[in-house]
Each structure stands twice: as structure tokens, then as C-alpha cells.
Amino acid sequence: MPTGVAVVCDTDDCFAVYLAVETGDDEDARSASAVSQLARDVAQGAGWVVSFGFRQPVMTCPGCADGRGPVRERGDCRRCMGRVDSESRCVYCLRQVEPQSEA
């Protein structure tokens, strides 16, 4: 069964989530440390800010990093799971979101 690693924003009361890495199935031989590092790198490449405190990474979503957060309304943005406005733009991280096709 495919699994994944998500990062969450460490800002108080922020609901931002980013699915950073799909780890594959049960035969995936990567260590937890390697997958965590990969998830941090991918999130940072997507605009998340990574800093360190007490020897642990502190993740900050793009909206909180730029002063538009915390994310308080969930939506369809793949970068932070924030609400998307009528112009298909996330109101928190400003990412342009492709409209969902109705199946």
C-alpha cells in the first residue's frame, strides 16, 4: 500500500499541511531519517520555510512565513491545503490552483 510523508506548519493554530513525499509500498527500503530529510527538502522547494529549534526542524508554511497565515480554512491548495478564492488562487500562499474537474 502506498504511503506518504506530510509536513505541517508549526505556527500556533495553523492548519497547513503539505504532502511532501510518497514513500511507496512496504518494500521501500529508505530509512525514516532519509524520508524525513527528503520531505523537508521537497517542502522547502515548494516555499515552506525550514528552521531549527531544540535540535528539531521547525516548519513554517508559505502563508505564515509571508504574514498571510495562519491557515484557518481548509481548501484545495496542494501546497498548504488552504482555501482557494474565486480566481483559483490560494488566499494564504497565493499559489494558482488548477480547477478540479468534476468526474
C-alpha atoms as a PDB file:
ATOM      1  CA  MET A   1       0.000   0.000   0.000  1.00  0.00           C
ATOM      2  CA  PRO A   2       1.471   3.386  -0.965  1.00  0.00           C
ATOM      3  CA  THR A   3       2.119   5.752   1.899  1.00  0.00           C
ATOM      4  CA  GLY A   4       3.385   9.287   2.218  1.00  0.00           C
ATOM      5  CA  VAL A   5       5.006  11.823   4.480  1.00  0.00           C
ATOM      6  CA  ALA A   6       3.341  15.148   5.161  1.00  0.00           C
ATOM      7  CA  VAL A   7       4.724  18.253   6.771  1.00  0.00           C
ATOM      8  CA  VAL A   8       2.573  20.505   8.935  1.00  0.00           C
ATOM      9  CA  CYS A   9       3.066  24.123   9.869  1.00  0.00           C
ATOM     10  CA  ASP A  10       4.372  24.625  13.397  1.00  0.00           C
ATOM     11  CA  THR A  11       2.748  28.061  13.766  1.00  0.00           C
ATOM     12  CA  ASP A  12       0.113  28.079  16.527  1.00  0.00           C
ATOM     13  CA  ASP A  13      -3.424  27.465  15.217  1.00  0.00           C
ATOM     14  CA  CYS A  14      -2.266  26.893  11.619  1.00  0.00           C
ATOM     15  CA  PHE A  15      -3.899  24.014   9.734  1.00  0.00           C
ATOM     16  CA  ALA A  16      -1.476  23.996   6.778  1.00  0.00           C
ATOM     17  CA  VAL A  17      -0.452  20.543   5.534  1.00  0.00           C
ATOM     18  CA  TYR A  18       1.733  19.586   2.576  1.00  0.00           C
ATOM     19  CA  LEU A  19       2.053  16.016   1.287  1.00  0.00           C
ATOM     20  CA  ALA A  20       5.748  16.163   0.523  1.00  0.00           C
ATOM     21  CA  VAL A  21       6.789  12.602  -0.283  1.00  0.00           C
ATOM     22  CA  GLU A  22       5.050   9.462  -1.452  1.00  0.00           C
ATOM     23  CA  THR A  23       7.172   6.740   0.074  1.00  0.00           C
ATOM     24  CA  GLY A  24       5.987   3.802  -1.992  1.00  0.00           C
ATOM     25  CA  ASP A  25       4.967   0.445  -0.659  1.00  0.00           C
ATOM     26  CA  ASP A  26       6.084  -1.777   2.202  1.00  0.00           C
ATOM     27  CA  GLU A  27       9.266  -2.775   0.375  1.00  0.00           C
ATOM     28  CA  ASP A  28      10.556   0.823   0.363  1.00  0.00           C
ATOM     29  CA  ALA A  29      13.994   0.472   1.954  1.00  0.00           C
ATOM     30  CA  ARG A  30      14.651   4.139   2.823  1.00  0.00           C
ATOM     31  CA  SER A  31      15.219   4.946   6.473  1.00  0.00           C
ATOM     32  CA  ALA A  32      12.866   7.208   8.407  1.00  0.00           C
ATOM     33  CA  SER A  33      15.653   9.766   8.658  1.00  0.00           C
ATOM     34  CA  ALA A  34      16.205   9.773   4.885  1.00  0.00           C
ATOM     35  CA  VAL A  35      12.482  10.130   4.183  1.00  0.00           C
ATOM     36  CA  SER A  36      12.174  12.959   6.725  1.00  0.00           C
ATOM     37  CA  GLN A  37      15.081  14.807   5.136  1.00  0.00           C
ATOM     38  CA  LEU A  38      13.568  14.311   1.680  1.00  0.00           C
ATOM     39  CA  ALA A  39      10.217  15.645   2.928  1.00  0.00           C
ATOM     40  CA  ARG A  40      11.895  18.756   4.382  1.00  0.00           C
ATOM     41  CA  ASP A  41      13.807  19.360   1.141  1.00  0.00           C
ATOM     42  CA  VAL A  42      10.681  18.980  -1.023  1.00  0.00           C
ATOM     43  CA  ALA A  43       8.635  21.253   1.252  1.00  0.00           C
ATOM     44  CA  GLN A  44      11.381  23.872   1.234  1.00  0.00           C
ATOM     45  CA  GLY A  45      11.422  23.736  -2.562  1.00  0.00           C
ATOM     46  CA  ALA A  46       7.663  24.412  -2.505  1.00  0.00           C
ATOM     47  CA  GLY A  47       8.078  27.583  -0.439  1.00  0.00           C
ATOM     48  CA  TRP A  48       7.945  26.210   3.102  1.00  0.00           C
ATOM     49  CA  VAL A  49      10.499  27.687   5.498  1.00  0.00           C
ATOM     50  CA  VAL A  50      12.622  25.230   7.472  1.00  0.00           C
ATOM     51  CA  SER A  51      14.434  26.393  10.591  1.00  0.00           C
ATOM     52  CA  PHE A  52      15.672  24.555  13.655  1.00  0.00           C
ATOM     53  CA  GLY A  53      14.875  24.781  17.342  1.00  0.00           C
ATOM     54  CA  PHE A  54      15.848  22.386  20.116  1.00  0.00           C
ATOM     55  CA  ARG A  55      17.500  20.129  17.510  1.00  0.00           C
ATOM     56  CA  GLN A  56      14.185  19.641  15.709  1.00  0.00           C
ATOM     57  CA  PRO A  57      13.125  21.139  12.390  1.00  0.00           C
ATOM     58  CA  VAL A  58      10.506  23.874  12.624  1.00  0.00           C
ATOM     59  CA  MET A  59       8.276  24.009   9.551  1.00  0.00           C
ATOM     60  CA  THR A  60       6.524  27.229   8.550  1.00  0.00           C
ATOM     61  CA  CYS A  61       4.044  27.281   5.673  1.00  0.00           C
ATOM     62  CA  PRO A  62       4.370  29.918   2.937  1.00  0.00           C
ATOM     63  CA  GLY A  63       1.331  31.837   4.225  1.00  0.00           C
ATOM     64  CA  CYS A  64       2.647  32.163   7.776  1.00  0.00           C
ATOM     65  CA  ALA A  65       6.154  32.942   6.531  1.00  0.00           C
ATOM     66  CA  ASP A  66       4.804  35.847   4.452  1.00  0.00           C
ATOM     67  CA  GLY A  67       2.319  37.131   7.057  1.00  0.00           C
ATOM     68  CA  ARG A  68      -0.892  35.854   5.424  1.00  0.00           C
ATOM     69  CA  GLY A  69      -1.378  32.927   7.802  1.00  0.00           C
ATOM     70  CA  PRO A  70      -2.171  31.031   9.809  1.00  0.00           C
ATOM     71  CA  VAL A  71      -4.217  28.798   7.514  1.00  0.00           C
ATOM     72  CA  ARG A  72      -7.590  28.528   9.229  1.00  0.00           C
ATOM     73  CA  GLU A  73      -9.814  27.395   6.361  1.00  0.00           C
ATOM     74  CA  ARG A  74      -9.083  24.163   4.509  1.00  0.00           C
ATOM     75  CA  GLY A  75      -9.438  24.016   0.763  1.00  0.00           C
ATOM     76  CA  ASP A  76      -7.961  22.616  -2.438  1.00  0.00           C
ATOM     77  CA  CYS A  77      -4.459  24.118  -2.411  1.00  0.00           C
ATOM     78  CA  ARG A  78      -1.907  21.290  -2.699  1.00  0.00           C
ATOM     79  CA  ARG A  79       0.862  23.467  -1.228  1.00  0.00           C
ATOM     80  CA  CYS A  80      -0.841  24.262   2.103  1.00  0.00           C
ATOM     81  CA  MET A  81      -4.399  22.835   1.959  1.00  0.00           C
ATOM     82  CA  GLY A  82      -5.722  26.392   2.244  1.00  0.00           C
ATOM     83  CA  ARG A  83      -8.922  27.887   0.853  1.00  0.00           C
ATOM     84  CA  VAL A  84      -8.954  28.884  -2.802  1.00  0.00           C
ATOM     85  CA  ASP A  85     -10.725  32.076  -3.897  1.00  0.00           C
ATOM     86  CA  SER A  86     -12.994  32.597  -6.910  1.00  0.00           C
ATOM     87  CA  GLU A  87      -9.935  33.291  -9.093  1.00  0.00           C
ATOM     88  CA  SER A  88      -8.445  29.856  -8.269  1.00  0.00           C
ATOM     89  CA  ARG A  89      -5.695  31.300  -6.080  1.00  0.00           C
ATOM     90  CA  CYS A  90      -4.938  30.164  -2.535  1.00  0.00           C
ATOM     91  CA  VAL A  91      -5.738  33.001  -0.155  1.00  0.00           C
ATOM     92  CA  TYR A  92      -2.824  32.014   2.117  1.00  0.00           C
ATOM     93  CA  CYS A  93       0.158  31.005  -0.047  1.00  0.00           C
ATOM     94  CA  LEU A  94      -1.070  32.695  -3.273  1.00  0.00           C
ATOM     95  CA  ARG A  95      -0.453  29.557  -5.345  1.00  0.00           C
ATOM     96  CA  GLN A  96      -2.542  29.355  -8.512  1.00  0.00           C
ATOM     97  CA  VAL A  97      -4.680  26.209  -8.239  1.00  0.00           C
ATOM     98  CA  GLU A  98      -5.898  24.270 -11.235  1.00  0.00           C
ATOM     99  CA  PRO A  99      -9.702  23.893 -11.093  1.00  0.00           C
ATOM    100  CA  GLN A 100     -10.890  20.442 -10.024  1.00  0.00           C
ATOM    101  CA  SER A 101     -12.589  18.536 -12.829  1.00  0.00           C
ATOM    102  CA  GLU A 102     -15.935  17.034 -11.899  1.00  0.00           C
ATOM    103  CA  ALA A 103     -15.924  13.283 -12.543  1.00  0.00           C
END
